[in-house]
GROMACS .gro file of C-alpha atoms in nm:
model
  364
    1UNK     CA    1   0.000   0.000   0.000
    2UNK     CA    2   0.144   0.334  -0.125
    3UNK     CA    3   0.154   0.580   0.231
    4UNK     CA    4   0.016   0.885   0.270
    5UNK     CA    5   0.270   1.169   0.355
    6UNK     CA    6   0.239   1.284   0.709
    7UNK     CA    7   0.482   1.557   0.805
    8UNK     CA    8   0.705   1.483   1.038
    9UNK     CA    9   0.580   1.856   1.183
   10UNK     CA   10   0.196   2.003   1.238
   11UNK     CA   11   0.054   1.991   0.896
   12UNK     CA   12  -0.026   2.319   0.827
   13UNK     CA   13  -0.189   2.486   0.433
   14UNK     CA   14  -0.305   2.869   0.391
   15UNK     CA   15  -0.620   2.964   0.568
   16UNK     CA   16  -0.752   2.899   0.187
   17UNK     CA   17  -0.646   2.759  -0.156
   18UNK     CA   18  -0.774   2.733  -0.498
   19UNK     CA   19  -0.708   2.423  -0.691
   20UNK     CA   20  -0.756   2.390  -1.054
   21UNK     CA   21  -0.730   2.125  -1.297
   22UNK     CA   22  -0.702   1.709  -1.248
   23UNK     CA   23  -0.397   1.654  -1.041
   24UNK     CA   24  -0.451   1.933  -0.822
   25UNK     CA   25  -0.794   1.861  -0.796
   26UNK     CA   26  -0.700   1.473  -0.652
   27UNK     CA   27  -0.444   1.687  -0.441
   28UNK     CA   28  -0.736   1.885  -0.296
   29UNK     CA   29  -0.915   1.551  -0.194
   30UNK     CA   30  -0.562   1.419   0.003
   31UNK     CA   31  -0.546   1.763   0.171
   32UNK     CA   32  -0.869   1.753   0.289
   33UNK     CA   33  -0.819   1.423   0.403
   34UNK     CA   34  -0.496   1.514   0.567
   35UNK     CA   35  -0.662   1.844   0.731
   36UNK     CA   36  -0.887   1.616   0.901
   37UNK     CA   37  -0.731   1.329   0.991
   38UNK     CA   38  -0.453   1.553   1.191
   39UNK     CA   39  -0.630   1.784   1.328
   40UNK     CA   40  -0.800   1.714   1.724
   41UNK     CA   41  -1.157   1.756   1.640
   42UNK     CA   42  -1.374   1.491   1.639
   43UNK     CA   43  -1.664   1.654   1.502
   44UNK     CA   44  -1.915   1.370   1.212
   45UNK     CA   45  -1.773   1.492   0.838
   46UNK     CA   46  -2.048   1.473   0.560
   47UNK     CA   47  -1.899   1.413   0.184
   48UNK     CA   48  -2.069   1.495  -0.101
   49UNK     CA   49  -1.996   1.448  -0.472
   50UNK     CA   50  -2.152   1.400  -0.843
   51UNK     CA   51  -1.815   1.511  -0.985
   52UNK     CA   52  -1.728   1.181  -1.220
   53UNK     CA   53  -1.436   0.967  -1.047
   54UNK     CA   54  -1.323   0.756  -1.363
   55UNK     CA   55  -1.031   0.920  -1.489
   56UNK     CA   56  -0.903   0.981  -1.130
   57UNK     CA   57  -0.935   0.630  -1.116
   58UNK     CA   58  -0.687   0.612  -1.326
   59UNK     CA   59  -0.432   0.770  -1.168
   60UNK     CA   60  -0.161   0.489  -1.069
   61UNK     CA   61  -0.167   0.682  -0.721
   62UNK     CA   62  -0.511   0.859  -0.638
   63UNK     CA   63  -0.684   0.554  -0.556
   64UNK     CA   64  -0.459   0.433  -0.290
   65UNK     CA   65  -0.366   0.753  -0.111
   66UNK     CA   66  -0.746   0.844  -0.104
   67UNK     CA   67  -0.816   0.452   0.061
   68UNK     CA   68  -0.582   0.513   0.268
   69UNK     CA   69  -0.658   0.864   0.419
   70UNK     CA   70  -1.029   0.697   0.406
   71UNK     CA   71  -0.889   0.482   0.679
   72UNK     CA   72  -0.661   0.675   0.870
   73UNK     CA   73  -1.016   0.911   0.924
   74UNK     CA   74  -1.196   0.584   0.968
   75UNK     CA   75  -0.915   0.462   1.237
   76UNK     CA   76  -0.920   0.794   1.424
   77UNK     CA   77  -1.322   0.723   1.490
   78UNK     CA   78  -1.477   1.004   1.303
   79UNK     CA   79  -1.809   0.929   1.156
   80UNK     CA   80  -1.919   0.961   0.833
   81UNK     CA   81  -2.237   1.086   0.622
   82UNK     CA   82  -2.180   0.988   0.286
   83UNK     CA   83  -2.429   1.107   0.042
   84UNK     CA   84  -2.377   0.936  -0.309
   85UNK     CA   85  -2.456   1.035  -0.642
   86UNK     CA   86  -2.580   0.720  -0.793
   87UNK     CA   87  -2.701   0.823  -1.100
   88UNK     CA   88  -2.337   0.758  -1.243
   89UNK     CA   89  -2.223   0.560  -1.517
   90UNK     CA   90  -2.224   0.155  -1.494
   91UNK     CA   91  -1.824   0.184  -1.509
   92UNK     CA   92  -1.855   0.429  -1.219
   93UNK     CA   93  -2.091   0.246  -1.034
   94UNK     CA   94  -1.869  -0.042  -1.008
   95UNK     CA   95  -1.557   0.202  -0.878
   96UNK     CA   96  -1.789   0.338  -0.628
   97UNK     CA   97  -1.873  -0.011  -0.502
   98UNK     CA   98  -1.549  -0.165  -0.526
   99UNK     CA   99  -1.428   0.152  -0.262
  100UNK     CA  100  -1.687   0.158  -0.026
  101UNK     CA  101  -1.797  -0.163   0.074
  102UNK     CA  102  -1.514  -0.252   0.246
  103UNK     CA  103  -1.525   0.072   0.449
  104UNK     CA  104  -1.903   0.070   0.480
  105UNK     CA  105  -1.853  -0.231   0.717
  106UNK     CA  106  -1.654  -0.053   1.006
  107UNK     CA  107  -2.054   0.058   1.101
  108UNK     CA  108  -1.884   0.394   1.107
  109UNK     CA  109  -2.050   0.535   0.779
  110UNK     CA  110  -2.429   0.637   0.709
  111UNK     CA  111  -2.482   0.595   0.329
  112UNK     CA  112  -2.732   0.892   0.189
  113UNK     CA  113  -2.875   0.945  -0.148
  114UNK     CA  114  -3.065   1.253  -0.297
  115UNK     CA  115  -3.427   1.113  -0.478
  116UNK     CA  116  -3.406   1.452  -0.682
  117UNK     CA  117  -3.165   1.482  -1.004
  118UNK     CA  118  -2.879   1.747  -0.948
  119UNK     CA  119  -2.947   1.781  -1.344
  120UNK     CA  120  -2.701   1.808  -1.617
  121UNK     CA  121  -2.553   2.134  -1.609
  122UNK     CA  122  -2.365   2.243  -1.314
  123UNK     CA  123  -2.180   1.939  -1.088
  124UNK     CA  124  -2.040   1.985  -0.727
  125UNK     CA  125  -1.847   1.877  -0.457
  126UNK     CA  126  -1.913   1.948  -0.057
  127UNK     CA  127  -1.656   1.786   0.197
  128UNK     CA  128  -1.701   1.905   0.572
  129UNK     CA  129  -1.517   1.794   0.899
  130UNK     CA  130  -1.460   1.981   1.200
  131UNK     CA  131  -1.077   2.135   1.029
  132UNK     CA  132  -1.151   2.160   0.684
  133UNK     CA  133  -1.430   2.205   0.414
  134UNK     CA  134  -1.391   2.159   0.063
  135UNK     CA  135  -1.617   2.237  -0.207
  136UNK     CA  136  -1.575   2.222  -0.558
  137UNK     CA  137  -1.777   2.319  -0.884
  138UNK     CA  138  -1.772   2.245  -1.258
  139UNK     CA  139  -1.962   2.247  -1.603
  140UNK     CA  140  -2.123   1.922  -1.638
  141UNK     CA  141  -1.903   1.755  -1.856
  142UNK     CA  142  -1.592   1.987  -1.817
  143UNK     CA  143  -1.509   1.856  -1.488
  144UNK     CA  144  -1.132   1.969  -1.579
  145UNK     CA  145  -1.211   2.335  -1.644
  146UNK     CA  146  -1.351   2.340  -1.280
  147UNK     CA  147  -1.244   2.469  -0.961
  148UNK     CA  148  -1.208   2.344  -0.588
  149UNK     CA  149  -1.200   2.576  -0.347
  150UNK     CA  150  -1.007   2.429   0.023
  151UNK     CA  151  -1.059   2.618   0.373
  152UNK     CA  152  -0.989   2.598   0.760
  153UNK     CA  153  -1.137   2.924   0.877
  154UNK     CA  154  -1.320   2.896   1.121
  155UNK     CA  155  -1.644   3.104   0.964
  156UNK     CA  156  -1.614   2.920   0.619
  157UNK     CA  157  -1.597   2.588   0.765
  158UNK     CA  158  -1.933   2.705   0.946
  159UNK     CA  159  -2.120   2.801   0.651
  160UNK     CA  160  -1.990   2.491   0.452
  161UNK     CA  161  -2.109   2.277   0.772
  162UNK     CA  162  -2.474   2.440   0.741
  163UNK     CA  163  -2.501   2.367   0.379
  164UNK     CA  164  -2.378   2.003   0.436
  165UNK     CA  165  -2.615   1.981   0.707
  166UNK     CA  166  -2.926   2.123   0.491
  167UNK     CA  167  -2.816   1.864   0.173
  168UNK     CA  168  -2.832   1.576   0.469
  169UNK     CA  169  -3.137   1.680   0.504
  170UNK     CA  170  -3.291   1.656   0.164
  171UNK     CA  171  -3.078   1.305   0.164
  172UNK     CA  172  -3.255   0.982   0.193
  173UNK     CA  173  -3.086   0.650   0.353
  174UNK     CA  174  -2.915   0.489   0.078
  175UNK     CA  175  -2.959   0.142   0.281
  176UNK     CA  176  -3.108  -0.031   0.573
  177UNK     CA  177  -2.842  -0.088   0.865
  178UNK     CA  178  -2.884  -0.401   1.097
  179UNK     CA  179  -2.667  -0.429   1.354
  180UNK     CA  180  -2.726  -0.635   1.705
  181UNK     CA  181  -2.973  -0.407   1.844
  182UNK     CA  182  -3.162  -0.469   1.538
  183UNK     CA  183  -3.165  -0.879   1.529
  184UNK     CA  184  -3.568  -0.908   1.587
  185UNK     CA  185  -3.625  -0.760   1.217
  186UNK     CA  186  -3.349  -0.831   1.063
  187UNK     CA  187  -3.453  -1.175   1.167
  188UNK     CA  188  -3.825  -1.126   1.068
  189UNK     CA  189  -3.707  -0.962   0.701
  190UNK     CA  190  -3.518  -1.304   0.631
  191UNK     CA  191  -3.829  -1.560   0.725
  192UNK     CA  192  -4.041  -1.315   0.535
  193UNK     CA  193  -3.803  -1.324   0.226
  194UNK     CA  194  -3.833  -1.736   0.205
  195UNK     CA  195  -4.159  -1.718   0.067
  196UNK     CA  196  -4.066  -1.482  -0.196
  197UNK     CA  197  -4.042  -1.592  -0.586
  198UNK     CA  198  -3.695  -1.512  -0.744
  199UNK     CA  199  -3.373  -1.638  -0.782
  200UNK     CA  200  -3.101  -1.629  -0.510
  201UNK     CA  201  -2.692  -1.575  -0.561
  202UNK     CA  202  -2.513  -1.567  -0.223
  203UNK     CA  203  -2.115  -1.510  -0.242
  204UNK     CA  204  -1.936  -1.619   0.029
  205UNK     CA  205  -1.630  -1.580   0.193
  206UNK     CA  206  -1.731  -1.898   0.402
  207UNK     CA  207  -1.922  -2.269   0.345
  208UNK     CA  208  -2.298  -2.227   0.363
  209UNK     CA  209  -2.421  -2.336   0.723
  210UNK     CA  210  -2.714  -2.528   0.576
  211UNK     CA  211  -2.482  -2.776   0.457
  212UNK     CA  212  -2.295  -2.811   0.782
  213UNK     CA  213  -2.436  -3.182   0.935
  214UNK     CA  214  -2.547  -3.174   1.318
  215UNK     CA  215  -2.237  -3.440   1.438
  216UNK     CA  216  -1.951  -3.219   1.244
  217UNK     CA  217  -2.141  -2.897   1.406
  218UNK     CA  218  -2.104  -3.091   1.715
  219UNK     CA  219  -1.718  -3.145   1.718
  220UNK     CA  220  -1.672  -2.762   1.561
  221UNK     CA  221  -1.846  -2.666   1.878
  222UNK     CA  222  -1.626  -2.872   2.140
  223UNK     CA  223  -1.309  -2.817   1.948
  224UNK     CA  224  -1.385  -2.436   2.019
  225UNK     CA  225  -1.480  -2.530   2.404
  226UNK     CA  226  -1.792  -2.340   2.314
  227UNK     CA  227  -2.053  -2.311   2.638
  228UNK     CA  228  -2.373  -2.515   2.648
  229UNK     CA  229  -2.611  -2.242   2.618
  230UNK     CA  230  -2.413  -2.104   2.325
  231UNK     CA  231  -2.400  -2.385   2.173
  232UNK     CA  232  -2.772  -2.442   2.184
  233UNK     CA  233  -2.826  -2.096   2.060
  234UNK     CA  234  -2.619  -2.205   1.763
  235UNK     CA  235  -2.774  -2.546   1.658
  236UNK     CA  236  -3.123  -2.335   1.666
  237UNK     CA  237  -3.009  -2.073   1.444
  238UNK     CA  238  -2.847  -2.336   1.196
  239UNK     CA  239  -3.153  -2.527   1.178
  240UNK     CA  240  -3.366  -2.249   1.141
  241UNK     CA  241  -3.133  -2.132   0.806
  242UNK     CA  242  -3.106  -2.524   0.692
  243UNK     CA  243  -3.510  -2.481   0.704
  244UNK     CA  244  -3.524  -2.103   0.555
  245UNK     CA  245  -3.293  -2.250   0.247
  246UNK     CA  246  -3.539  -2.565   0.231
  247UNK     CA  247  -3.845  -2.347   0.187
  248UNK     CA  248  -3.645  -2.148  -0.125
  249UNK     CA  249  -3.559  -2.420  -0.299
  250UNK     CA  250  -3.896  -2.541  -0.301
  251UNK     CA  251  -3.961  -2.270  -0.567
  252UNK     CA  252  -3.646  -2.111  -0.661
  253UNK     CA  253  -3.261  -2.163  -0.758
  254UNK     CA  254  -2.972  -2.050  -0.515
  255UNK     CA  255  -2.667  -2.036  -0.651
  256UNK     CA  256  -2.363  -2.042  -0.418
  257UNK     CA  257  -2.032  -1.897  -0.512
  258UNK     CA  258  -1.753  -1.968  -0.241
  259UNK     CA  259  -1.356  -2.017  -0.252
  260UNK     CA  260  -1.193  -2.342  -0.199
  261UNK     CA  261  -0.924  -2.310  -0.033
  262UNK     CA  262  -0.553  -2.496  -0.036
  263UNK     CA  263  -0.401  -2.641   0.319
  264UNK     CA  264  -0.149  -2.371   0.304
  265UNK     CA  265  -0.442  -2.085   0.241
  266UNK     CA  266  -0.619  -2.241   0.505
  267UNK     CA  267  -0.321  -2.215   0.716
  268UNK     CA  268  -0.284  -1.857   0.662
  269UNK     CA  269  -0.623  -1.746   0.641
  270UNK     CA  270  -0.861  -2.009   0.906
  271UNK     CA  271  -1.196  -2.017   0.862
  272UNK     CA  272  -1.469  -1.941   1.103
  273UNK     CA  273  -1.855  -2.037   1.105
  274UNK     CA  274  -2.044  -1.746   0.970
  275UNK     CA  275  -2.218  -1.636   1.257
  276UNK     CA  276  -2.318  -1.288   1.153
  277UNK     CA  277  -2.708  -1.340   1.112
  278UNK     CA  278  -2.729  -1.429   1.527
  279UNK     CA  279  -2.490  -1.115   1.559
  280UNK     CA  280  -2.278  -1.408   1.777
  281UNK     CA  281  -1.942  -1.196   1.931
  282UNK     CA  282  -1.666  -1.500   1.895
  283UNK     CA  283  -1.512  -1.678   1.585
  284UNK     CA  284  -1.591  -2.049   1.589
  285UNK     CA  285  -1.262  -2.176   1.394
  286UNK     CA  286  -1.235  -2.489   1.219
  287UNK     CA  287  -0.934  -2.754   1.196
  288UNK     CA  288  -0.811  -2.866   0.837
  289UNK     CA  289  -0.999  -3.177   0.922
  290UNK     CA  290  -1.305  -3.039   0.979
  291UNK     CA  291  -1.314  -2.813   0.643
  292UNK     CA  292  -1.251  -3.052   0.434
  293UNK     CA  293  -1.586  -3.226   0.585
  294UNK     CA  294  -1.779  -2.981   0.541
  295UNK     CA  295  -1.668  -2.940   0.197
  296UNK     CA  296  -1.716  -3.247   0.131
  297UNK     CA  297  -2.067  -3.211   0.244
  298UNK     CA  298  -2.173  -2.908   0.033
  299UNK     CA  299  -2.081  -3.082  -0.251
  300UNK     CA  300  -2.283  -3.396  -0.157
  301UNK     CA  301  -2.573  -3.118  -0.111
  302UNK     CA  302  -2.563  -3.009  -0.424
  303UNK     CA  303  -2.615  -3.346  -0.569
  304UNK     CA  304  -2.905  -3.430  -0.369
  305UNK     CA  305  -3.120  -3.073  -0.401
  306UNK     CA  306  -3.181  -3.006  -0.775
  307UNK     CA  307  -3.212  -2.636  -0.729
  308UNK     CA  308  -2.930  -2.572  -0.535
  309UNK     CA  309  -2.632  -2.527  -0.722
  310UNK     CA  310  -2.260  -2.410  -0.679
  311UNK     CA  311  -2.006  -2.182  -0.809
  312UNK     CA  312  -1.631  -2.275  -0.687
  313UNK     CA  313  -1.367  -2.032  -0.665
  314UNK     CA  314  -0.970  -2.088  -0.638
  315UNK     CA  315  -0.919  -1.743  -0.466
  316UNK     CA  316  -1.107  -1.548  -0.272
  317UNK     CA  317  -1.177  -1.204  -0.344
  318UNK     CA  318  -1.243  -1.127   0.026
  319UNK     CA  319  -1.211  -1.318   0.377
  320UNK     CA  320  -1.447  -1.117   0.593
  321UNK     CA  321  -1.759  -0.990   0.334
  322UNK     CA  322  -2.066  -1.244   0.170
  323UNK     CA  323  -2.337  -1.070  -0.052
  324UNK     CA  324  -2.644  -1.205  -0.062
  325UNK     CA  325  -2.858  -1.167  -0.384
  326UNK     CA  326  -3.236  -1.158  -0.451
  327UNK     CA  327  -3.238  -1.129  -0.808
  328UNK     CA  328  -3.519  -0.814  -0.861
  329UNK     CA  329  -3.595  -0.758  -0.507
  330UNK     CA  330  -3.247  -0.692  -0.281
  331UNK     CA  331  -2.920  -0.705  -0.191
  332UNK     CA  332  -2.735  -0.758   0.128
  333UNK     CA  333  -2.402  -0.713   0.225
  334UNK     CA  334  -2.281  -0.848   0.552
  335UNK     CA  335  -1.940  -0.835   0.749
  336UNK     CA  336  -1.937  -1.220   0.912
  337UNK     CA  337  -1.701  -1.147   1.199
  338UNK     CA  338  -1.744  -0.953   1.522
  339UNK     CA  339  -1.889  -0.690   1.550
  340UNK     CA  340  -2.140  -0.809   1.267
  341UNK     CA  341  -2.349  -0.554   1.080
  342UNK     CA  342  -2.566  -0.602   0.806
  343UNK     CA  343  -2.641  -0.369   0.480
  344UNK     CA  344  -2.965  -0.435   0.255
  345UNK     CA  345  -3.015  -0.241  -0.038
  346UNK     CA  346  -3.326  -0.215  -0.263
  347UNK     CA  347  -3.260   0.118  -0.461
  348UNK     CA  348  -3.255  -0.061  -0.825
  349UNK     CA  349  -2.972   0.131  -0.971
  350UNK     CA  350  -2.777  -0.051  -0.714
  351UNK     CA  351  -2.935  -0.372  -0.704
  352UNK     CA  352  -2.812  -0.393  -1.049
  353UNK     CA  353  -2.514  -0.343  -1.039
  354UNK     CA  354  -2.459  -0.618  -0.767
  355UNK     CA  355  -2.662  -0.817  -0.979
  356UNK     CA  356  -2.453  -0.765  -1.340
  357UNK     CA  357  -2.125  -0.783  -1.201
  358UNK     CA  358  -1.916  -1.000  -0.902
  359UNK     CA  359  -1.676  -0.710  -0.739
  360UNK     CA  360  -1.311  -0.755  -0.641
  361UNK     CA  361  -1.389  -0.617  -0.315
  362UNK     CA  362  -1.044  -0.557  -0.123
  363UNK     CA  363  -1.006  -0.665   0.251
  364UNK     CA  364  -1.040  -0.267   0.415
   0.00000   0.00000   0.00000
């Protein structure tokens, strides 16, 4: 990963400074970044952008600096309103995604979209933290030719904080957020779903639990020295899901993409039950032993249920991450290890997108 600068002393810019053109334009973004990240406030930051993000993209450097300032900000606990153009470009679409799932699952980022076009004319950009604001402003189009405008005075940064805070406003939640405190309808949306027609495409960073028999559960369970009411809690909740996936596949197909791993991946990379749906706060490991069994057993599954079918991959695109597909209806994007947190997503733009392409996402 390609480091962001940090001076060695306090990181200091003018009280203001124009940027103009590309590469001072991706500078802009760092600084901002930078601003915030060093500064002692830890006041929420709202972002806002329809400025078009391909050809900094493109950049051999952009990409990673911004990821990584993304997570130095992210590290330092700030919180994040993110309010996302998504009336983008497929291509676009797909950059967007690739960048902010990973982040979206440190449950430190509220995802916001505006319902109303911005139109075709004039585009924008609105950054606000308590150091820095950043705004920006071009000719649809002519996003070169366009101008962003960095500040830490004090009275700017207010007026740039107002504005953000009236565009939240007019923002609607780009997603529904489950977390623990949320299990009883998270829970009720998932029985509810098993009686609805349309295919499913799950992509997993893990074997399916549906597929896991009760004696190997057993012996994953004791090998863990997991407690007896735990472990009860467990067996319920995998029963429940081998039932859910029984009802689907009484009308529909589920297709199940998942990585197969080597001995020496496994090694490097162990594999724990994917617990996230019971929001459970430990990692149930298995042995080498006991992953091959359980492979072993999906496979046998798929020969036995006729609309059940699976997708193998040699490498895994992502260790911690499964999306779960409703083709039509929803997607949702869950982080399987502690602390578990859940992201469904109906809007149809980005539905479809899940639904047309499979990500690379990167481990954030």
């Amino acid at each position: 990963m390609i480091e962001l600068k940090v001076p060695t002393a306090p990181f200091q810019f003018p009280g203001s400074k124009n940027y103009f053109g590309l590469k001072e334009m991706m500078n802009s973004e760092l600084d901002f970044l930078k601003a915030t990240v060093l500064s002692k406030s830890q006041e929420d930051v709202i972002m806002y952008s329809d400025m078009p993000i391909e050809e900094m993209a493109k950049d051999s450097d952009f990409p990673k600096k911004w990821m990584f300032g993304m997570a130095c900000m992210l590290k330092k606990g700030l919180h994040l309103h993110q309010i996302h153009q998504i009336d983008r470009p497929f291509a676009e679409m797909m950059l967007g995604l690739e960048s902010w799932i990973p982040m979206y699952m440190t449950g430190q980022i509220s995802p916001y979209y505006l319902k109303e076009s911005t139109g075709q004319t004039f585009m924008h950009l609105l950054k606000v933290s308590g150091a820095a604001a950043l705004q920006g402003e071009a000719i649809y189009g002519h996003h070169t030719q366009g101008r962003y405008y960095l500040t830490k005075h004090k009275t700017e940064i207010s007026y740039y904080k107002e504005m953000a805070e009236l565009l939240l406003e007019k923002a609607s939640p780009l997603m529904e957020i489950f977390r623990g405190n949320a299990a009883i309808p998270y829970h009720a949306f998932l029985q509810a779903d098993t009686k609805t027609n349309g295919k499913r495409y799950h992509i997993l960073s893990a074997l399916p639990l549906h597929t896991l028999n009760s004696s190997l559960l057993e012996d994953i369970l004791n090998q863990n020295q997991i407690n007896k009411e735990d472990a009860q809690k467990i067996k319920a909740y995998i029963d429940k899901k081998s039932a859910q996936i029984q009802q689907i596949l009484s009308h529909d197909m589920i297709t199940e993409e998942f990585p197969i791993l080597s001995k020496e991946e496994f090694s490097r990379f162990p594999i724990a039950l994917p617990l996230s749906d019971i929001f459970y706060e430990k990692n149930i490991y298995y042995t080498w032993e006991m992953y091959k069994q359980h492979l072993e057993s999906t496979l046998n599954y798929e020969k036995i249920h006729q609309n059940y079918c699976i997708k193998q991959n040699q490498q895994s695109a992502f260790r911690n991450i499964q999306i779960r597909i409703h083709e039509k209806k929803w997607v949702l994007v869950s982080k399987n290890r502690t602390p578990a947190i859940h992201f469904l997503i109906r809007h149809p733009k980005m539905r479809n997108a899940f639904e047309n392409i499979i990500i690379p996402i990167v481990e954030f």
